Each structure stands twice: as C-alpha cells, then as structure tokens.
Amino acid sequence: MENEKTAAAAPAEEESARSKNFIEEEIDKDLAEGVYDHVQTRFPPEPNGYLHIGHAKSILLNYGLAKEYGGKFNLRFDDTNPTKEKSEFVNSIIADVKWLGADFEDRLFFASDYFQQMYEYAVLLIKKGKAFVCDLSADEIRAYRGTLTEPGKESPYRNRSVEENLRLFEEMKEGKCPDGSRVLRAKIDMASPNINMRDPVIYRVAHLSHQRTGDKWCIYPMYDFAHPIEDGIEHVTHSICTLEFEDHRPLYNWVVRECGFEQPPRQIEFAKLYLTNVITGKRYIKQLVEKGIVDGWDDPRLVTISALRRRGFTPESIRRFVELVGVSKANSSVDYALLEYCIREDLKLKRSRVMAVLHPVKLVIDNYPEGQTETLEVVNNPENPALGTRQVPFSRELYIEAEDFMENPPKKYFRMYPGNEVRLMNAYFVRCTGCEKDADGNVTVIHAEYDPATRGGNAPDGRKVKGTIHWVAAETARKVTVRLYENLVDEEKGKLNADGTVNFNPNSLTVLNNCFVEPSLQNAASGESFQFVRNGYFCVDSKDSKPGQPVFNRVVSLKSGYKLPAKN
Ligand code: ATP
Ligand code: MG
C-alpha cells in the first residue's frame, strides 16, 4: 500500500508551512556554505517522444526551486542522439512546458549548440592524458569491462601517446573512421568498483544527420560526458535527475572536475513518479502509439501532458497533484485516483453544471400541453454564484437516463417507477404513470404527469420527493458523441506481459454516439469543459470535434473513489 502512504503524507505536510524536502535542504546548505552564490536549475528532455506526467514532476520541481531561490530555470534539449530525435518532439515539449506554467523566458537551449565546446573539452582531456582513442570493438569493450565482482581489463590502446590520440580523434572527427571502428574513452580506472568509472566511452563515430546540426558532425558525445558539460556551460548549480543516475554521479563529478568548471554543478537524484493503472515510461507509450493501440501521443487515455490537456486536465490540477505527491528518495507508485481527485477539486467551482443524457430513453409528460415549450432559468453552479445562470428549454417530451427508470424496482430505488413521484432537476415534480415496451421487452417510452405548482423543483405544500433526475428537452436537444474511459492497463494483472508488451485493457474506451445535451452546448469551444450533472466532468475534444458538432471526453467521473485522509 505504498501509494496511499505517499498520498496520505502530503496533506498533513501542507498544513503548517510545508516542511522542506531533501533537495531544498541540500540547496540551503550549499548556499550557507558558499558552495554557490546563485541557484540555477534546468529541465533537460531528450526530444525522442512526448512529455508525460513524470516529466511534469521534474519540470515543476526544477522550475519551483529556481523560483523559490530567486534563480533561473532553463529548458534545455538533450539532443545528442540523432537517431530517435525529431523536431515534432521539440515543438510539443516546448508547448507542454509553457502550458504547465514553467516559464523559461528566453532561456531555451540545445545541447547540440555546444557540440564544438564538447569537442574542445574532449581535446583538453586528451591533452591532460585523461582520454584515449580505443580501437576495440563494442563487444570487446564490453568483455574487457568486467563485472560487479571482477575488475575490468585495460584496453591495449590505453597507453597511446597524447599526439597519437589527438591525431586519431581528429581523424574520427574528419569522417575518416567508419561507424563503430573507434571511440574516445575517458581514462579513469578499470579496477573501480563502479563500472561506470571503467574507462567509459565518451565519444562515438556515427555518420548520422542531426535534426539541428545536419551533417556537420560525424562524432557524437555520449550522455554521461555531454550532460555534465551542458550543465557546466549553463552555470547550473543543482542538476536534478532521477535515481537511475545515482551510480553515474562519480563520473559526472569526474567530468566537471577534469573539464575545470568553476563552481561545478552537483547532481542530486530523486525518485521517478509512477502511477497505478497507466503507463508512464516513454518507451512503452511509444509502443502503444506505434502499434496503433492508442490514437497518437495525445490519446486521452495516456498520461502524456498533451493527452491530459486533451482529456480536460488543467495545469492547476497537475501542479496540485505534483505538490501533493512531494519529492522522495524511494521509488513508489502513486494512486491514479489522486490525480482524479485533483482535477475534480479544481473544476468543482470553476465549471457550469449542465444536463446531458448519455443513455437516453424518452419521457412523455402526458398532462403537459402539446406544442408548448417554456424556458427555465437555471443556476450554473450552486456553489459558485459568480458563474451566473442560463436558460434551459422544457417541453412535453424529454430524454432521461435509461437507468433512472425501473418497472419493478428493488427497495431503496428512489428514481422513476410506476406510481412514484420524483423531481426533474430545476423543473417540476412528475409522477410516473407507466411505460411502453417493444417486442423484446425493452422500455421505449416512459409516461408521467407533472404538477404545474412545483415549477422550479419545489412543492408549495412542502411535500418531498426522494429522487431527483436530470433530463434534456427532446425537441431542442442536440445529439453528440461522448467518450468514456477506463484505465489503460489492468494493474491487477501487471502492467507488462512476459514478452515486454503492455497489458492493455480492451475496455479502456467506450464511444456513445447517441447522447443528448442542452442546446447551449452545441457551440461549446474546443477544450471547454463542463460538469454533466451526475455523470462527471467532460471536455470538448480538440481533435475530433467539428463546428456545431462537439465530441465530449469524460475527464473524470463525479464518484470519488478516493478521499484525502482527514486532517488530524
Ligand atoms: P522515460 O523514462 O519516460 O523514457 P526519460 O527519463 O528517458 O523518460 P528524458 O527526456 O531523458 O526522459 O527525461 C527528462 C527529465 O525528466 C530527466 O531529468 C528525467 O530524470 C526526468 N523524468 C523522466 N521520467 C520521470 C518520472 N517518471 N518522474 C520524474 N522525473 C522523470
Ligand atoms: Mg532518457
């Protein structure tokens, strides 16, 4: 029950002045000891996919720290591996970071802009006797590397002279060496207990065109060499990354030291954010996109930032979520329900509550004059009068939810059944008189009679009803498509199958093509959202809606399967 623990810990923390997380404590210490005279953070995505909720955590953490300490925040693309990177991803990442509210101003950088400097640092290392050109093949390098229990073996090329190394590295750069024939390696320690320190490769030959530098380079720096240099060049102080890089920290420190950066950056690791019932890894999301299991990177069932936006999540709800989750040093999964809680709370007072019938059945009010319609003034959000009122048409024929009628109800069913009186929300009391059925016994029409004295939904004689149901006037109703979602994966069975494929829930999407909404919703704008009373929050899809024909995505249901623990 890791999840609940994570979620439960946060609100208590929020009450008093929030206690500092371990990263803030480290920064405080560094500033007090004069290690740094400023705070500079960055978010360094590789443009090889769309950002997801885990990245949102990293973005908001880095941005938040810069703001808190009066420092600066950079958005820097770590575009050192041309094979998987695309400008489509660059553009989506910029849009997502802005949407989240992490304002990087004009501080947008690309690692590829530093290729020349990185090359010069590599030359510097060669001159210092700290790097050498190695002709071993990739397989041989692996075999020489040793294991966790055995030290590695030194490369026969390790003791080349500085002059020879400079000449060969120049040849690599000039395109005279085929891919894979040579690499540049740091000369550190083949006996180090940390495998990352066993003469790691820092440059490789790859005749690849780069999306920004074209064919200028045919040597590319490796991540462990490039990343610390990027940080150093940008005067980053706290290079915050996720736990899998913990074992790489000694190499990070080696690079910034040997390259001679003043006030060298330091790496601090925190735990990645994982969520139950959804896929967070870029690699796995990519798998779903490429196999066509989902409708692109912004399919509303995904937790990419663009999918969350399309589904109807707000930046505020995601910021709140990240805040509640907090920063930790130990990996755990957060309950997806916490994210749902955050969006529900955010929309509660901000959105109008309108009527939409998702599974319609006709209701005829037999004593309501034929041909008559009237307009009711309805409050948009009873908890927030600032949202005003709207006009809703009412007439003799209405649609109600099929589940709001039962011919033979069980005990404690308070909605429509023959003889029972209920309230039509915002309208009248009606008493059910019966129903019509087709040859298969399905209810096709329900009949009722209304009490004209109950206009607005209250009886002057004070009599009460136990059920209130929503409705839409048939004649003026607009037919729309509504999409309901379930979790993308079935957590019970495990997220991944034995063969590494994603364990996909086949019922994750339900499309309802026969839903009726109040006429005012026909012209709802792309991205606009509403509460459909009793059914949840819904957002106009930005991709599949057409003018006058909105498609609504359910953001979240109203039923809270989740409650933040009470304060104590
Ligand atoms: P993925 O694991 O999804 O493939 P990644 O780490 O390869 O993501 P990058 O573009 O390299 O993606 O990551 C950019 C930054 O976001 C890194 O600092 C990384 O540590 C951080 N990050 C990635 N995933 C998460 C996550 N789940 N929670 C928090 N931070 C994350
Ligand atoms: Mg990565």
PDB file of C-alpha atoms in Angstrom, residues 319-513:
ATOM      1  CA  ARG A 319       0.572  21.388 -10.272  1.00  0.00           C
ATOM      2  CA  ARG A 320      -1.557  20.484  -7.266  1.00  0.00           C
ATOM      3  CA  PHE A 321      -1.017  16.788  -7.914  1.00  0.00           C
ATOM      4  CA  VAL A 322       2.746  17.176  -8.082  1.00  0.00           C
ATOM      5  CA  GLU A 323       2.665  19.226  -4.895  1.00  0.00           C
ATOM      6  CA  LEU A 324       0.665  16.557  -3.039  1.00  0.00           C
ATOM      7  CA  VAL A 325       2.949  13.769  -4.223  1.00  0.00           C
ATOM      8  CA  GLY A 326       6.062  15.548  -2.944  1.00  0.00           C
ATOM      9  CA  VAL A 327       9.692  14.671  -3.599  1.00  0.00           C
ATOM     10  CA  SER A 328      11.186  11.461  -2.357  1.00  0.00           C
ATOM     11  CA  LYS A 329      14.295   9.322  -2.495  1.00  0.00           C
ATOM     12  CA  ALA A 330      12.430   5.998  -2.683  1.00  0.00           C
ATOM     13  CA  ASN A 331      10.564   4.637  -5.692  1.00  0.00           C
ATOM     14  CA  SER A 332       6.838   4.071  -5.283  1.00  0.00           C
ATOM     15  CA  SER A 333       3.631   4.269  -7.299  1.00  0.00           C
ATOM     16  CA  VAL A 334       1.027   6.927  -6.705  1.00  0.00           C
ATOM     17  CA  ASP A 335      -2.641   6.018  -6.950  1.00  0.00           C
ATOM     18  CA  TYR A 336      -4.134   7.314 -10.203  1.00  0.00           C
ATOM     19  CA  ALA A 337      -7.146   8.301  -8.084  1.00  0.00           C
ATOM     20  CA  LEU A 338      -5.083  11.112  -6.554  1.00  0.00           C
ATOM     21  CA  LEU A 339      -4.759  12.707  -9.983  1.00  0.00           C
ATOM     22  CA  GLU A 340      -8.525  12.364 -10.442  1.00  0.00           C
ATOM     23  CA  TYR A 341      -9.102  13.917  -7.047  1.00  0.00           C
ATOM     24  CA  CYS A 342      -7.000  16.930  -8.070  1.00  0.00           C
ATOM     25  CA  ILE A 343      -8.895  17.613 -11.292  1.00  0.00           C
ATOM     26  CA  ARG A 344     -12.271  17.157  -9.607  1.00  0.00           C
ATOM     27  CA  GLU A 345     -11.322  19.622  -6.907  1.00  0.00           C
ATOM     28  CA  ASP A 346     -10.027  22.091  -9.454  1.00  0.00           C
ATOM     29  CA  LEU A 347     -13.116  22.038 -11.666  1.00  0.00           C
ATOM     30  CA  LYS A 348     -15.691  21.914  -8.887  1.00  0.00           C
ATOM     31  CA  LEU A 349     -16.208  25.652  -8.550  1.00  0.00           C
ATOM     32  CA  LYS A 350     -14.933  26.687 -11.956  1.00  0.00           C
ATOM     33  CA  ARG A 351     -17.325  24.903 -14.287  1.00  0.00           C
ATOM     34  CA  SER A 352     -21.025  25.108 -15.079  1.00  0.00           C
ATOM     35  CA  ARG A 353     -23.180  22.132 -14.196  1.00  0.00           C
ATOM     36  CA  VAL A 354     -25.284  21.262 -17.205  1.00  0.00           C
ATOM     37  CA  MET A 355     -27.610  18.436 -18.153  1.00  0.00           C
ATOM     38  CA  ALA A 356     -26.619  15.725 -20.612  1.00  0.00           C
ATOM     39  CA  VAL A 357     -28.237  12.328 -21.059  1.00  0.00           C
ATOM     40  CA  LEU A 358     -25.790   9.622 -22.051  1.00  0.00           C
ATOM     41  CA  HIS A 359     -28.102   6.594 -22.323  1.00  0.00           C
ATOM     42  CA  PRO A 360     -31.390   8.178 -23.398  1.00  0.00           C
ATOM     43  CA  VAL A 361     -34.938   6.945 -23.095  1.00  0.00           C
ATOM     44  CA  LYS A 362     -37.938   9.106 -23.895  1.00  0.00           C
ATOM     45  CA  LEU A 363     -40.187  10.502 -21.151  1.00  0.00           C
ATOM     46  CA  VAL A 364     -43.590  11.921 -22.143  1.00  0.00           C
ATOM     47  CA  ILE A 365     -45.442  14.206 -19.740  1.00  0.00           C
ATOM     48  CA  ASP A 366     -48.974  13.464 -20.795  1.00  0.00           C
ATOM     49  CA  ASN A 367     -50.680  16.351 -18.994  1.00  0.00           C
ATOM     50  CA  TYR A 368     -48.235  18.963 -20.338  1.00  0.00           C
ATOM     51  CA  PRO A 369     -49.863  20.901 -23.210  1.00  0.00           C
ATOM     52  CA  GLU A 370     -48.840  19.589 -26.597  1.00  0.00           C
ATOM     53  CA  GLY A 371     -46.756  22.036 -28.653  1.00  0.00           C
ATOM     54  CA  GLN A 372     -45.898  24.149 -25.607  1.00  0.00           C
ATOM     55  CA  THR A 373     -42.330  24.889 -24.560  1.00  0.00           C
ATOM     56  CA  GLU A 374     -41.073  27.075 -21.783  1.00  0.00           C
ATOM     57  CA  THR A 375     -37.708  28.297 -20.645  1.00  0.00           C
ATOM     58  CA  LEU A 376     -36.376  27.761 -17.163  1.00  0.00           C
ATOM     59  CA  GLU A 377     -33.673  29.879 -15.643  1.00  0.00           C
ATOM     60  CA  VAL A 378     -31.086  27.583 -14.151  1.00  0.00           C
ATOM     61  CA  VAL A 379     -28.171  28.379 -11.843  1.00  0.00           C
ATOM     62  CA  ASN A 380     -24.885  27.349 -13.460  1.00  0.00           C
ATOM     63  CA  ASN A 381     -23.087  26.328 -10.305  1.00  0.00           C
ATOM     64  CA  PRO A 382     -24.966  26.377  -6.984  1.00  0.00           C
ATOM     65  CA  GLU A 383     -21.647  26.523  -5.137  1.00  0.00           C
ATOM     66  CA  ASN A 384     -20.383  29.483  -7.144  1.00  0.00           C
ATOM     67  CA  PRO A 385     -22.983  32.164  -7.907  1.00  0.00           C
ATOM     68  CA  ALA A 386     -20.398  34.107  -9.920  1.00  0.00           C
ATOM     69  CA  LEU A 387     -20.973  31.690 -12.785  1.00  0.00           C
ATOM     70  CA  GLY A 388     -24.481  33.113 -13.238  1.00  0.00           C
ATOM     71  CA  THR A 389     -27.484  31.435 -14.785  1.00  0.00           C
ATOM     72  CA  ARG A 390     -28.578  30.099 -18.166  1.00  0.00           C
ATOM     73  CA  GLN A 391     -31.827  29.407 -19.989  1.00  0.00           C
ATOM     74  CA  VAL A 392     -32.880  25.790 -20.400  1.00  0.00           C
ATOM     75  CA  PRO A 393     -35.867  24.787 -22.555  1.00  0.00           C
ATOM     76  CA  PHE A 394     -38.512  22.427 -21.172  1.00  0.00           C
ATOM     77  CA  SER A 395     -41.268  20.650 -23.132  1.00  0.00           C
ATOM     78  CA  ARG A 396     -43.680  17.744 -23.140  1.00  0.00           C
ATOM     79  CA  GLU A 397     -41.142  15.201 -24.402  1.00  0.00           C
ATOM     80  CA  LEU A 398     -37.834  14.769 -22.683  1.00  0.00           C
ATOM     81  CA  TYR A 399     -34.896  12.391 -22.574  1.00  0.00           C
ATOM     82  CA  ILE A 400     -33.834  10.898 -19.296  1.00  0.00           C
ATOM     83  CA  GLU A 401     -31.204   8.270 -18.455  1.00  0.00           C
ATOM     84  CA  ALA A 402     -32.461   4.741 -19.054  1.00  0.00           C
ATOM     85  CA  GLU A 403     -31.120   3.731 -15.656  1.00  0.00           C
ATOM     86  CA  ASP A 404     -33.363   6.311 -13.969  1.00  0.00           C
ATOM     87  CA  PHE A 405     -36.445   4.180 -14.656  1.00  0.00           C
ATOM     88  CA  MET A 406     -37.277   0.684 -13.422  1.00  0.00           C
ATOM     89  CA  GLU A 407     -40.548  -1.049 -13.922  1.00  0.00           C
ATOM     90  CA  ASN A 408     -40.017  -3.294 -10.928  1.00  0.00           C
ATOM     91  CA  PRO A 409     -37.550  -1.505  -8.684  1.00  0.00           C
ATOM     92  CA  PRO A 410     -35.719  -3.046  -5.753  1.00  0.00           C
ATOM     93  CA  LYS A 411     -36.062  -1.496  -2.314  1.00  0.00           C
ATOM     94  CA  LYS A 412     -34.346   1.871  -1.867  1.00  0.00           C
ATOM     95  CA  TYR A 413     -34.665   2.758  -5.544  1.00  0.00           C
ATOM     96  CA  PHE A 414     -35.941   6.341  -5.429  1.00  0.00           C
ATOM     97  CA  ARG A 415     -35.951   7.229  -9.085  1.00  0.00           C
ATOM     98  CA  MET A 416     -38.766   6.642 -11.624  1.00  0.00           C
ATOM     99  CA  TYR A 417     -41.076   3.697 -11.329  1.00  0.00           C
ATOM    100  CA  PRO A 418     -44.813   3.462 -11.840  1.00  0.00           C
ATOM    101  CA  GLY A 419     -46.617   5.406  -9.142  1.00  0.00           C
ATOM    102  CA  ASN A 420     -43.508   7.172  -7.789  1.00  0.00           C
ATOM    103  CA  GLU A 421     -43.037  10.916  -7.767  1.00  0.00           C
ATOM    104  CA  VAL A 422     -39.592  12.405  -8.491  1.00  0.00           C
ATOM    105  CA  ARG A 423     -38.129  15.815  -9.187  1.00  0.00           C
ATOM    106  CA  LEU A 424     -36.970  16.689 -12.679  1.00  0.00           C
ATOM    107  CA  MET A 425     -33.929  18.736 -11.777  1.00  0.00           C
ATOM    108  CA  ASN A 426     -34.574  22.511 -11.919  1.00  0.00           C
ATOM    109  CA  ALA A 427     -38.088  21.868 -13.332  1.00  0.00           C
ATOM    110  CA  TYR A 428     -41.127  20.059 -11.888  1.00  0.00           C
ATOM    111  CA  PHE A 429     -42.253  17.136  -9.801  1.00  0.00           C
ATOM    112  CA  VAL A 430     -43.533  14.322 -12.035  1.00  0.00           C
ATOM    113  CA  ARG A 431     -45.347  11.115 -11.121  1.00  0.00           C
ATOM    114  CA  CYS A 432     -44.663   8.086 -13.302  1.00  0.00           C
ATOM    115  CA  THR A 433     -47.780   6.501 -14.799  1.00  0.00           C
ATOM    116  CA  GLY A 434     -46.249   3.613 -16.774  1.00  0.00           C
ATOM    117  CA  CYS A 435     -44.193   2.712 -19.811  1.00  0.00           C
ATOM    118  CA  GLU A 436     -44.311   1.274 -23.341  1.00  0.00           C
ATOM    119  CA  LYS A 437     -42.106  -1.608 -24.450  1.00  0.00           C
ATOM    120  CA  ASP A 438     -41.012  -3.143 -27.730  1.00  0.00           C
ATOM    121  CA  ALA A 439     -41.462  -6.782 -28.740  1.00  0.00           C
ATOM    122  CA  ASP A 440     -38.288  -7.729 -26.869  1.00  0.00           C
ATOM    123  CA  GLY A 441     -39.491  -6.154 -23.671  1.00  0.00           C
ATOM    124  CA  ASN A 442     -37.177  -3.097 -23.831  1.00  0.00           C
ATOM    125  CA  VAL A 443     -38.632   0.115 -22.430  1.00  0.00           C
ATOM    126  CA  THR A 444     -39.149   2.568 -25.299  1.00  0.00           C
ATOM    127  CA  VAL A 445     -41.223   5.355 -23.740  1.00  0.00           C
ATOM    128  CA  ILE A 446     -41.979   6.292 -20.149  1.00  0.00           C
ATOM    129  CA  HIS A 447     -45.105   8.203 -19.210  1.00  0.00           C
ATOM    130  CA  ALA A 448     -45.637  10.645 -16.378  1.00  0.00           C
ATOM    131  CA  GLU A 449     -47.800  13.549 -15.222  1.00  0.00           C
ATOM    132  CA  TYR A 450     -46.405  16.764 -13.824  1.00  0.00           C
ATOM    133  CA  ASP A 451     -47.602  19.093 -11.094  1.00  0.00           C
ATOM    134  CA  PRO A 452     -47.578  22.661 -12.527  1.00  0.00           C
ATOM    135  CA  ALA A 453     -47.404  24.071  -8.987  1.00  0.00           C
ATOM    136  CA  THR A 454     -43.900  22.649  -8.496  1.00  0.00           C
ATOM    137  CA  ARG A 455     -42.161  24.803 -11.126  1.00  0.00           C
ATOM    138  CA  GLY A 456     -38.513  25.279 -10.174  1.00  0.00           C
ATOM    139  CA  GLY A 457     -38.448  21.950  -8.366  1.00  0.00           C
ATOM    140  CA  ASN A 458     -40.241  22.585  -5.057  1.00  0.00           C
ATOM    141  CA  ALA A 459     -43.786  21.851  -3.930  1.00  0.00           C
ATOM    142  CA  PRO A 460     -45.703  24.748  -2.317  1.00  0.00           C
ATOM    143  CA  ASP A 461     -47.382  22.279   0.057  1.00  0.00           C
ATOM    144  CA  GLY A 462     -43.960  21.229   1.290  1.00  0.00           C
ATOM    145  CA  ARG A 463     -44.194  17.607   0.156  1.00  0.00           C
ATOM    146  CA  LYS A 464     -40.889  15.926  -0.518  1.00  0.00           C
ATOM    147  CA  VAL A 465     -39.566  13.503  -3.104  1.00  0.00           C
ATOM    148  CA  LYS A 466     -36.558  11.293  -2.629  1.00  0.00           C
ATOM    149  CA  GLY A 467     -35.242  11.209  -6.170  1.00  0.00           C
ATOM    150  CA  THR A 468     -34.000  13.983  -8.445  1.00  0.00           C
ATOM    151  CA  ILE A 469     -33.140  13.102 -12.021  1.00  0.00           C
ATOM    152  CA  HIS A 470     -31.713  15.124 -14.892  1.00  0.00           C
ATOM    153  CA  TRP A 471     -33.250  15.445 -18.328  1.00  0.00           C
ATOM    154  CA  VAL A 472     -32.985  17.200 -21.672  1.00  0.00           C
ATOM    155  CA  ALA A 473     -35.978  18.519 -23.663  1.00  0.00           C
ATOM    156  CA  ALA A 474     -36.258  16.272 -26.737  1.00  0.00           C
ATOM    157  CA  GLU A 475     -37.176  18.820 -29.393  1.00  0.00           C
ATOM    158  CA  THR A 476     -34.310  21.197 -28.672  1.00  0.00           C
ATOM    159  CA  ALA A 477     -31.765  18.609 -27.549  1.00  0.00           C
ATOM    160  CA  ARG A 478     -28.521  18.279 -29.501  1.00  0.00           C
ATOM    161  CA  LYS A 479     -27.167  14.862 -30.297  1.00  0.00           C
ATOM    162  CA  VAL A 480     -23.476  14.498 -29.525  1.00  0.00           C
ATOM    163  CA  THR A 481     -20.767  11.867 -29.176  1.00  0.00           C
ATOM    164  CA  VAL A 482     -19.415  11.193 -25.728  1.00  0.00           C
ATOM    165  CA  ARG A 483     -16.350   9.109 -24.904  1.00  0.00           C
ATOM    166  CA  LEU A 484     -15.888   7.349 -21.597  1.00  0.00           C
ATOM    167  CA  TYR A 485     -12.560   5.996 -20.459  1.00  0.00           C
ATOM    168  CA  GLU A 486     -11.277   3.272 -18.203  1.00  0.00           C
ATOM    169  CA  ASN A 487      -7.739   2.607 -17.083  1.00  0.00           C
ATOM    170  CA  LEU A 488      -5.412   1.806 -19.922  1.00  0.00           C
ATOM    171  CA  VAL A 489      -3.910  -1.195 -18.183  1.00  0.00           C
ATOM    172  CA  ASP A 490      -5.185  -3.664 -15.692  1.00  0.00           C
ATOM    173  CA  GLU A 491      -2.925  -3.230 -12.697  1.00  0.00           C
ATOM    174  CA  GLU A 492      -4.131  -6.477 -11.129  1.00  0.00           C
ATOM    175  CA  LYS A 493      -2.547  -8.499 -13.922  1.00  0.00           C
ATOM    176  CA  GLY A 494       0.611  -6.385 -14.036  1.00  0.00           C
ATOM    177  CA  LYS A 495       1.410  -3.592 -16.459  1.00  0.00           C
ATOM    178  CA  LEU A 496       3.617  -5.623 -18.746  1.00  0.00           C
ATOM    179  CA  ASN A 497       3.207  -9.071 -20.234  1.00  0.00           C
ATOM    180  CA  ALA A 498       6.030 -11.601 -20.057  1.00  0.00           C
ATOM    181  CA  ASP A 499       7.202 -10.596 -23.555  1.00  0.00           C
ATOM    182  CA  GLY A 500       7.542  -6.912 -22.590  1.00  0.00           C
ATOM    183  CA  THR A 501       4.361  -5.773 -24.339  1.00  0.00           C
ATOM    184  CA  VAL A 502       1.874  -3.608 -22.468  1.00  0.00           C
ATOM    185  CA  ASN A 503      -1.041  -5.419 -20.820  1.00  0.00           C
ATOM    186  CA  PHE A 504      -3.767  -3.343 -22.408  1.00  0.00           C
ATOM    187  CA  ASN A 505      -7.329  -3.138 -21.053  1.00  0.00           C
ATOM    188  CA  PRO A 506      -9.579  -3.782 -24.102  1.00  0.00           C
ATOM    189  CA  ASN A 507     -12.412  -1.785 -22.499  1.00  0.00           C
ATOM    190  CA  SER A 508     -10.446   1.392 -21.966  1.00  0.00           C
ATOM    191  CA  LEU A 509     -12.605   3.361 -24.429  1.00  0.00           C
ATOM    192  CA  THR A 510     -16.396   3.441 -24.810  1.00  0.00           C
ATOM    193  CA  VAL A 511     -17.892   5.649 -27.516  1.00  0.00           C
ATOM    194  CA  LEU A 512     -21.534   6.728 -27.087  1.00  0.00           C
ATOM    195  CA  ASN A 513     -22.959   8.190 -30.273  1.00  0.00           C
TER     196      ASN A 513
END
